[in-house]
Short mmCIF file of C-alpha atoms in Angstrom, two decimals:
data_model
loop_
_atom_site.label_atom_id
_atom_site.label_comp_id
_atom_site.label_asym_id
_atom_site.label_seq_id
_atom_site.Cartn_x
_atom_site.Cartn_y
_atom_site.Cartn_z
CA MET K 75 0.00 0.00 0.00
CA LYS K 76 2.88 2.32 0.48
CA SER K 77 3.76 2.05 -3.25
CA GLN K 78 0.62 3.86 -4.53
CA LYS K 79 1.44 7.28 -3.06
CA GLY K 80 -1.61 9.23 -4.45
CA SER K 81 -1.95 7.63 -7.88
CA ALA K 82 -5.72 7.25 -7.37
CA LEU K 83 -5.97 11.00 -6.81
CA ILE K 84 -4.03 11.78 -10.00
CA VAL K 85 -6.14 9.37 -12.08
CA SER K 86 -9.41 10.76 -10.70
CA ILE K 87 -8.31 14.38 -11.35
CA GLY K 88 -7.34 13.43 -14.91
CA MET K 89 -10.73 11.78 -15.54
CA LEU K 90 -12.57 14.72 -13.98
CA THR K 91 -10.65 17.15 -16.22
CA ALA K 92 -11.49 15.08 -19.32
CA VAL K 93 -15.20 14.95 -18.46
CA THR K 94 -15.23 18.70 -17.77
CA LEU K 95 -13.61 19.44 -21.16
CA LEU K 96 -16.17 17.23 -22.93
CA ALA K 97 -19.00 19.05 -21.16
CA VAL K 98 -17.61 22.48 -22.13
CA VAL K 99 -17.18 21.45 -25.79
CA SER K 100 -20.70 20.02 -25.86
CA LEU K 101 -22.13 23.19 -24.29
CA GLN K 102 -20.38 25.41 -26.87
CA GLY K 103 -21.77 23.26 -29.69
CA SER K 104 -25.28 23.57 -28.25
CA THR K 105 -24.95 27.34 -27.93
CA THR K 106 -23.83 27.62 -31.56
CA GLN K 107 -26.73 25.46 -32.71
CA LEU K 108 -29.15 27.57 -30.68
CA LYS K 109 -27.86 30.74 -32.37
CA ILE K 110 -28.24 29.13 -35.80
CA VAL K 111 -31.82 28.07 -35.07
CA ASN K 112 -32.67 31.51 -33.66
CA ASN K 113 -31.29 33.26 -36.76
CA PHE K 114 -33.21 30.86 -38.99
CA GLN K 115 -36.43 31.62 -37.09
CA ILE K 116 -35.90 35.37 -37.43
CA ARG K 117 -35.18 35.03 -41.15
CA GLU K 118 -38.31 32.93 -41.67
CA GLU K 119 -40.40 35.37 -39.63
CA VAL K 120 -39.17 38.30 -41.74
CA PHE K 121 -39.96 36.38 -44.94
CA THR K 122 -43.41 35.36 -43.67
CA THR K 123 -44.22 38.89 -42.53
CA THR K 124 -43.26 40.27 -45.93
CA ASN K 125 -45.32 37.66 -47.73
CA ARG K 126 -48.31 38.25 -45.44
CA GLU K 127 -48.11 42.02 -45.99
CA LEU K 128 -47.87 41.55 -49.76
CA LYS K 129 -50.94 39.28 -49.82
CA SER K 130 -52.84 41.59 -47.48
CA GLN K 131 -52.20 44.65 -49.66
CA PHE K 132 -53.08 42.68 -52.79
CA SER K 133 -56.34 41.56 -51.16
CA VAL K 134 -57.24 45.19 -50.39
CA PHE K 135 -56.47 46.24 -53.96
CA GLN K 136 -58.36 43.27 -55.38
CA ASP K 137 -61.46 44.02 -53.28
CA LYS K 138 -61.52 47.76 -53.90
CA GLN K 139 -60.05 47.68 -57.43
CA LEU K 140 -59.67 51.25 -58.69
CA THR K 141 -61.59 52.87 -55.84
CA SER K 142 -58.51 52.28 -53.67
CA ALA K 143 -56.73 55.62 -53.36
CA PRO K 144 -53.24 54.48 -54.47
CA LEU K 145 -54.56 52.61 -57.51
CA HIS K 146 -56.97 55.39 -58.46
CA ASN K 147 -54.24 58.03 -58.18
CA ALA K 148 -51.84 55.95 -60.23
CA ARG K 149 -54.49 55.33 -62.90
CA THR K 150 -55.32 59.06 -63.05
CA LYS K 151 -51.66 59.97 -63.53
CA VAL K 152 -51.28 57.49 -66.37
CA ALA K 153 -54.55 58.61 -67.99
CA ASN K 154 -53.33 62.22 -67.84
CA GLY K 155 -50.24 61.33 -69.85
CA THR K 156 -47.74 60.98 -67.03
CA SER K 157 -44.88 58.67 -67.90
CA GLU K 158 -45.49 54.96 -67.56
CA GLU K 159 -42.89 54.62 -64.80
CA LEU K 160 -44.35 56.42 -61.81
CA GLU K 161 -42.89 57.03 -58.40
CA PRO K 162 -44.12 54.25 -56.12
CA LEU K 163 -46.80 55.06 -53.59
CA VAL K 164 -45.10 53.94 -50.37
CA GLU K 165 -46.59 52.91 -47.02
CA THR K 166 -44.45 52.00 -44.01
CA ALA K 167 -45.61 50.14 -40.91
CA GLY K 168 -43.96 48.81 -37.79
CA THR K 169 -44.32 45.18 -36.77
CA LYS K 170 -43.08 43.06 -33.89
CA ILE K 171 -40.11 41.94 -35.98
CA GLY K 172 -39.08 45.36 -37.30
CA SER K 173 -40.46 47.38 -40.19
CA VAL K 174 -42.42 46.62 -43.35
CA GLU K 175 -42.56 48.95 -46.31
CA THR K 176 -45.02 48.37 -49.14
CA SER K 177 -45.24 50.24 -52.39
CA VAL K 178 -47.39 50.06 -55.48
CA LYS K 179 -46.65 51.51 -58.88
CA VAL K 180 -48.09 51.41 -62.37
CA THR K 181 -45.83 49.72 -64.86
CA ASN K 182 -47.97 50.47 -67.92
CA MET K 183 -51.49 50.93 -69.21
CA ILE K 184 -52.47 48.97 -72.30
CA GLY K 185 -55.58 50.07 -74.20
CA THR K 186 -57.34 47.36 -76.17
CA GLY K 187 -59.40 49.68 -78.38
CA LEU K 188 -62.35 47.34 -78.02
CA ASN K 189 -65.58 48.93 -79.21
CA ASN K 190 -68.50 47.40 -77.37
CA SER K 191 -71.26 49.25 -79.27
CA LEU K 192 -72.20 46.15 -81.26
CA MET K 193 -72.78 44.12 -78.14
CA LYS K 194 -76.38 44.02 -76.89
CA GLY K 195 -77.03 46.21 -73.88
CA SER K 196 -73.53 47.68 -73.66
CA THR K 197 -72.20 51.16 -74.15
CA SER K 198 -69.48 52.31 -76.48
CA GLY K 199 -66.12 52.45 -74.83
CA LYS K 200 -62.58 51.22 -74.63
CA SER K 201 -61.22 48.76 -72.20
CA SER K 202 -57.70 48.87 -70.90
CA TRP K 203 -55.47 46.87 -68.62
CA ILE K 204 -53.44 48.68 -66.00
CA ASN K 205 -50.41 46.69 -64.86
CA PHE K 206 -49.27 47.25 -61.30
CA GLU K 207 -46.28 46.12 -59.28
CA LEU K 208 -46.80 45.63 -55.57
CA THR K 209 -43.59 45.44 -53.55
CA ALA K 210 -43.08 44.60 -49.88
CA ASN K 211 -39.76 45.00 -48.02
CA SER K 212 -39.20 43.90 -44.42
CA LYS K 213 -36.29 44.21 -42.03
CA ASP K 214 -35.83 42.85 -38.56
CA GLN K 215 -35.05 45.19 -35.68
CA THR K 216 -31.31 44.60 -35.96
CA GLU K 217 -31.46 45.05 -39.77
CA ARG K 218 -29.42 41.88 -40.24
CA PHE K 219 -32.22 40.11 -42.08
CA SER K 220 -34.44 41.47 -44.81
CA SER K 221 -36.91 40.18 -47.36
CA ASN K 222 -37.94 41.84 -50.61
CA GLN K 223 -40.90 40.46 -52.53
CA LEU K 224 -42.67 41.61 -55.69
CA MET K 225 -46.10 40.76 -57.05
CA GLY K 226 -47.48 41.91 -60.38
CA PHE K 227 -51.18 42.24 -61.07
CA LYS K 228 -53.44 43.96 -63.55
CA ILE K 229 -56.89 45.49 -63.44
CA LYS K 230 -59.24 45.90 -66.37
CA THR K 231 -61.00 49.24 -66.72
CA PHE K 232 -63.60 50.58 -69.09
CA ASN K 233 -63.41 54.17 -70.32
CA ASN K 234 -66.82 55.20 -71.66
CA ALA K 235 -66.84 57.51 -74.66
CA ASN K 236 -68.78 60.74 -74.08
#
């Protein structure tokens, strides 16, 4: 028994050190994975918020058609001979993730020259398609993540001849 002289203590300290190092390495790996998952969730939330805002704005425009102020103003500018590329009508809102900015602009107005006077019960007039671009941009609060989405749509109008 006199020949051991503390070897059990040295072995146990060595094993304890090895287990501690394994625990620290494992903890650092878990922390890194947690950061990756958190960043992924923020990125997905920004994307989803942008998509939701884009669909919400499109739904409003689809329901109200040209009675919606931004679409009516854009149509009036095009009808008055303003250039086809108009400054976007921009709306900014705050959300729980950061900010969302939506804009709508007219890309062009295509007249069909269709005369409806030969059709029973209709009035003489021209129909035209107005092409719009609806854009939504979102950023998180730290501005590390952003999402930019674009949706095109068109609305048919009838201009009655007087």
